[in-house]
PDB file of C-alpha atoms in Angstrom:
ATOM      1  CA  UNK A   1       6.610  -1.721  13.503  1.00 55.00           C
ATOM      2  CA  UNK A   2       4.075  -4.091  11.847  1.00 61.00           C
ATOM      3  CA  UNK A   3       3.020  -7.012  14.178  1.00 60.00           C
ATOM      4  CA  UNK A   4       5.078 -10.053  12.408  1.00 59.00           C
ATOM      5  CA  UNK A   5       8.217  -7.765  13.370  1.00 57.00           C
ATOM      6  CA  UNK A   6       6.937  -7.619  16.852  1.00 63.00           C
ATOM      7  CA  UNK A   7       6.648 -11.390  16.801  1.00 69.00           C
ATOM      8  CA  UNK A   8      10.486 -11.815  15.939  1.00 68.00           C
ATOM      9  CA  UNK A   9      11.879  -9.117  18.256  1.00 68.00           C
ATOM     10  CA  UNK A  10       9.559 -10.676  21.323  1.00 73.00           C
ATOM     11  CA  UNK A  11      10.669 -14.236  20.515  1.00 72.00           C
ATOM     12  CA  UNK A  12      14.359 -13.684  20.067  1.00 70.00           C
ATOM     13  CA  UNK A  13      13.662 -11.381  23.391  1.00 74.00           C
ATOM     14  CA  UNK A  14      12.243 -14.043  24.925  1.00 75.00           C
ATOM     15  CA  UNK A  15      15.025 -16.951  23.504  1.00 78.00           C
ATOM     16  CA  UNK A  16      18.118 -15.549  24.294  1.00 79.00           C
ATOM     17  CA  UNK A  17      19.929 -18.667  22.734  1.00 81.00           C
ATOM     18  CA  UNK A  18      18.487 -18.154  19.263  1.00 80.00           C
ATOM     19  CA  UNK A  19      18.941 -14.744  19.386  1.00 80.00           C
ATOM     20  CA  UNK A  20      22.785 -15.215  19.713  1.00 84.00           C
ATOM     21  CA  UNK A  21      22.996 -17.818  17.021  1.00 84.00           C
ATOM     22  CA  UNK A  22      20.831 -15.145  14.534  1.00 83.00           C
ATOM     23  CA  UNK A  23      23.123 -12.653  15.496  1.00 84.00           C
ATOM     24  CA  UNK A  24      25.768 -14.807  14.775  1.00 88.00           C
ATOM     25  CA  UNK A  25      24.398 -16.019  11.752  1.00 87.00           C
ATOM     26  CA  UNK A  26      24.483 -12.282  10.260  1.00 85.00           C
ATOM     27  CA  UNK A  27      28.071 -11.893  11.637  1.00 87.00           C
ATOM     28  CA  UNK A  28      29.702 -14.475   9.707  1.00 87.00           C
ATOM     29  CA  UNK A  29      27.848 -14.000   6.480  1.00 84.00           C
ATOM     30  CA  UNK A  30      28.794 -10.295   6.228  1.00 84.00           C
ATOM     31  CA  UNK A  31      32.186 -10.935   7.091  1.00 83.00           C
ATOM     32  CA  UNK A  32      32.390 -13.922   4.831  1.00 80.00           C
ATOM     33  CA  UNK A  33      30.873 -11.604   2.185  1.00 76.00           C
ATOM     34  CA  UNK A  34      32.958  -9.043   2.573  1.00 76.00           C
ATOM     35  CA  UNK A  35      36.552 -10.383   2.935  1.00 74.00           C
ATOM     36  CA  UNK A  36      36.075 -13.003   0.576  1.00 70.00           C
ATOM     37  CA  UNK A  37      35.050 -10.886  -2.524  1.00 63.00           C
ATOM     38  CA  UNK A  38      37.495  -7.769  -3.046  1.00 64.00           C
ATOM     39  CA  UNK A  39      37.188  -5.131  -5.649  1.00 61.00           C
ATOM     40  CA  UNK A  40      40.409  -4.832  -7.363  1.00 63.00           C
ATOM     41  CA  UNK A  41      40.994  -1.570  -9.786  1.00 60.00           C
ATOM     42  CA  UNK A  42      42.880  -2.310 -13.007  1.00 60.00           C
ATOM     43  CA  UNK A  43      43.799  -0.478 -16.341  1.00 70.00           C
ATOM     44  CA  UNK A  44      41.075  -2.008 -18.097  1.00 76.00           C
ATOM     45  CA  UNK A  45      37.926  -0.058 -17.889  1.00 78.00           C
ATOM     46  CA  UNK A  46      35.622  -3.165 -18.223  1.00 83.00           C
ATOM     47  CA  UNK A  47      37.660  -5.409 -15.783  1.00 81.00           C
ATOM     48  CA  UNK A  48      37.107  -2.567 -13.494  1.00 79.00           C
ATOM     49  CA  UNK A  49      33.329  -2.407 -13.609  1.00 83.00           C
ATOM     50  CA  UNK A  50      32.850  -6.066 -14.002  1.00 84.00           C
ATOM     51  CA  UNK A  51      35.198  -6.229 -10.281  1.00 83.00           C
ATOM     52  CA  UNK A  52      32.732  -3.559  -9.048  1.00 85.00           C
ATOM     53  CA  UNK A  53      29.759  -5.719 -10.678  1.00 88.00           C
ATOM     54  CA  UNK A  54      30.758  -8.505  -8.779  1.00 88.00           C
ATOM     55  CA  UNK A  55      31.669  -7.114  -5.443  1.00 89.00           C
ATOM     56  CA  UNK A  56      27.817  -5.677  -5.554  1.00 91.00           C
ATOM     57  CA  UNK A  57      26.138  -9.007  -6.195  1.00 91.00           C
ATOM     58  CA  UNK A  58      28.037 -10.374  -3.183  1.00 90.00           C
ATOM     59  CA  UNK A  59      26.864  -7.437  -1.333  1.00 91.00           C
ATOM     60  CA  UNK A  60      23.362  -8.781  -2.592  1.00 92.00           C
ATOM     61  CA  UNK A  61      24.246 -12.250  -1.702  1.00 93.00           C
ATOM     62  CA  UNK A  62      24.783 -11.411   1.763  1.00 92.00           C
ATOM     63  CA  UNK A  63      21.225  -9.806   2.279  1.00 92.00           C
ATOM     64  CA  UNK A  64      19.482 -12.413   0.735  1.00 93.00           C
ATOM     65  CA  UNK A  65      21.134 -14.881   2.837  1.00 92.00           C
ATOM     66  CA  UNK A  66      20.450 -12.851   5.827  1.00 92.00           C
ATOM     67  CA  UNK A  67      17.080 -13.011   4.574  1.00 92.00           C
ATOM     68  CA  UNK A  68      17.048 -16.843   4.398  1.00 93.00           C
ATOM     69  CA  UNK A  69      18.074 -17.444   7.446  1.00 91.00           C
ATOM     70  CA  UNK A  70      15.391 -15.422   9.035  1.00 91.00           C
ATOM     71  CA  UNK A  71      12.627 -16.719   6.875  1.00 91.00           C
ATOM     72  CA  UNK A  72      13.642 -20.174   8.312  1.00 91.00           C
ATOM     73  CA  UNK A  73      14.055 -18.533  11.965  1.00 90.00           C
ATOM     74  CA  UNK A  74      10.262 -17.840  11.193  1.00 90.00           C
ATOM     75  CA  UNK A  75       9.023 -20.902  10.160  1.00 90.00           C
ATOM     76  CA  UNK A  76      10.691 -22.482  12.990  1.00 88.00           C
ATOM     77  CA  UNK A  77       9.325 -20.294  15.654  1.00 87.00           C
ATOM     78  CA  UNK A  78       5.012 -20.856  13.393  1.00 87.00           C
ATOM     79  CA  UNK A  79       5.405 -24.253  13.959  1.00 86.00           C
ATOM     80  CA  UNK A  80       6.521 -24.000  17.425  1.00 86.00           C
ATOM     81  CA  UNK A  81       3.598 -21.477  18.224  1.00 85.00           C
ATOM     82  CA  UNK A  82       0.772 -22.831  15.783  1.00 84.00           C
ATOM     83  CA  UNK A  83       0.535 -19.774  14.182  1.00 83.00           C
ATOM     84  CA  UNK A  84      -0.646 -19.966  10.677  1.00 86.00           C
ATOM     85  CA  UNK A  85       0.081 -16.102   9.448  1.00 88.00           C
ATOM     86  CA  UNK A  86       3.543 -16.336  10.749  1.00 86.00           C
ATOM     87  CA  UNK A  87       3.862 -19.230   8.923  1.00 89.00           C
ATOM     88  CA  UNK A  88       2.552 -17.901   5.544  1.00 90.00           C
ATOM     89  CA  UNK A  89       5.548 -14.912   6.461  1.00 90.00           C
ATOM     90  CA  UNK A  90       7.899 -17.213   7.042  1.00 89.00           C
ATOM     91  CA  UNK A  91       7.689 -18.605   3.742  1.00 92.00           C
ATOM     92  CA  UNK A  92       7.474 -15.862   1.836  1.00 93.00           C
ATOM     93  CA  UNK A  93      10.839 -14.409   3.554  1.00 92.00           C
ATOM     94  CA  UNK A  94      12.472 -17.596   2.763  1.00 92.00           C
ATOM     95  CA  UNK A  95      10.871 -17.454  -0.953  1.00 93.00           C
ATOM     96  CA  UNK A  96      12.603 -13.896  -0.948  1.00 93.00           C
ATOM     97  CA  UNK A  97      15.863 -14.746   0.750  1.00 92.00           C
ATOM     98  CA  UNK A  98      16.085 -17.753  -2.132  1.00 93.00           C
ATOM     99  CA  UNK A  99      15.310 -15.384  -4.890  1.00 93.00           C
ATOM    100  CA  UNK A 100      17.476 -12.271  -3.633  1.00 92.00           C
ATOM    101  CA  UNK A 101      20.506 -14.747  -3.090  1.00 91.00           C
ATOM    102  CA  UNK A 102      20.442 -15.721  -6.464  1.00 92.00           C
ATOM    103  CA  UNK A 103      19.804 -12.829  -8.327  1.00 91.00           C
ATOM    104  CA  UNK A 104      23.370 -12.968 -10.268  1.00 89.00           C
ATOM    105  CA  UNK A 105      22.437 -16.487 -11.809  1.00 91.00           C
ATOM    106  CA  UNK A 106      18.966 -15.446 -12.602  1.00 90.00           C
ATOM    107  CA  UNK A 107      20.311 -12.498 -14.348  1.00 89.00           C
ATOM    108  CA  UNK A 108      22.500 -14.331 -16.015  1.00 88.00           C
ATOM    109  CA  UNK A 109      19.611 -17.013 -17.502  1.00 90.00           C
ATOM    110  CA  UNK A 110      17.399 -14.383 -18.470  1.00 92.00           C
ATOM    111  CA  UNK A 111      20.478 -12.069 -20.232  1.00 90.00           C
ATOM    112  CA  UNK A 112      21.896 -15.178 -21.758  1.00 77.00           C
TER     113      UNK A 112
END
């Protein structure tokens, strides 16, 4: 365990509150990502694979959201501590989280 991910675990140890409203967080973006988007089989080969296409990228949503919302969890928590490396983290995670939710669109721009 690397010391930014020592950082998170002692400050959502230490924050109960925020650690429930993470936790939360997660919750309802996996379950919105996974009852919202359903994989339905057809007769159609391609309407099959584009279903299963689609069903992935939300799968891919949800982790880069997840991702977001701890990059901004970690920003939060720099600013509140002064810490200048966490910061830097922070923002990379949320550059991440931002790129990895939409993956589909950029896909889609650089296909055509």
């Amino acid at each position: 365990m690397t010391n930014r991910d020592r950082n998170i675990f002692t400050a959502l140890k230490k924050n109960r509150r925020l650690a429930v409203i993470f936790i939360t967080y997660m919750v309802l973006v996996i379950a919105g990502t996974i009852f919202c988007s359903t994989c339905f089989a057809a007769g159609d080969p391609i309407s099959v694979v584009n279903n299963l296409s689609n069903f992935i990228f939300s799968l891919i949503r949800a982790i880069g959201l997840i991702l977001l919302g701890l990059g901004i969890m970690q920003v939060g928590l720099s600013l509140k501590s002064h810490d200048p490396s966490q910061r830097a983290n922070g923002f990379l995670t949320l550059a991440g989280g931002i790129i990895i939710t939409f993956t589909k669109e950029i896909l889609n721009l650089i296909v055509g």
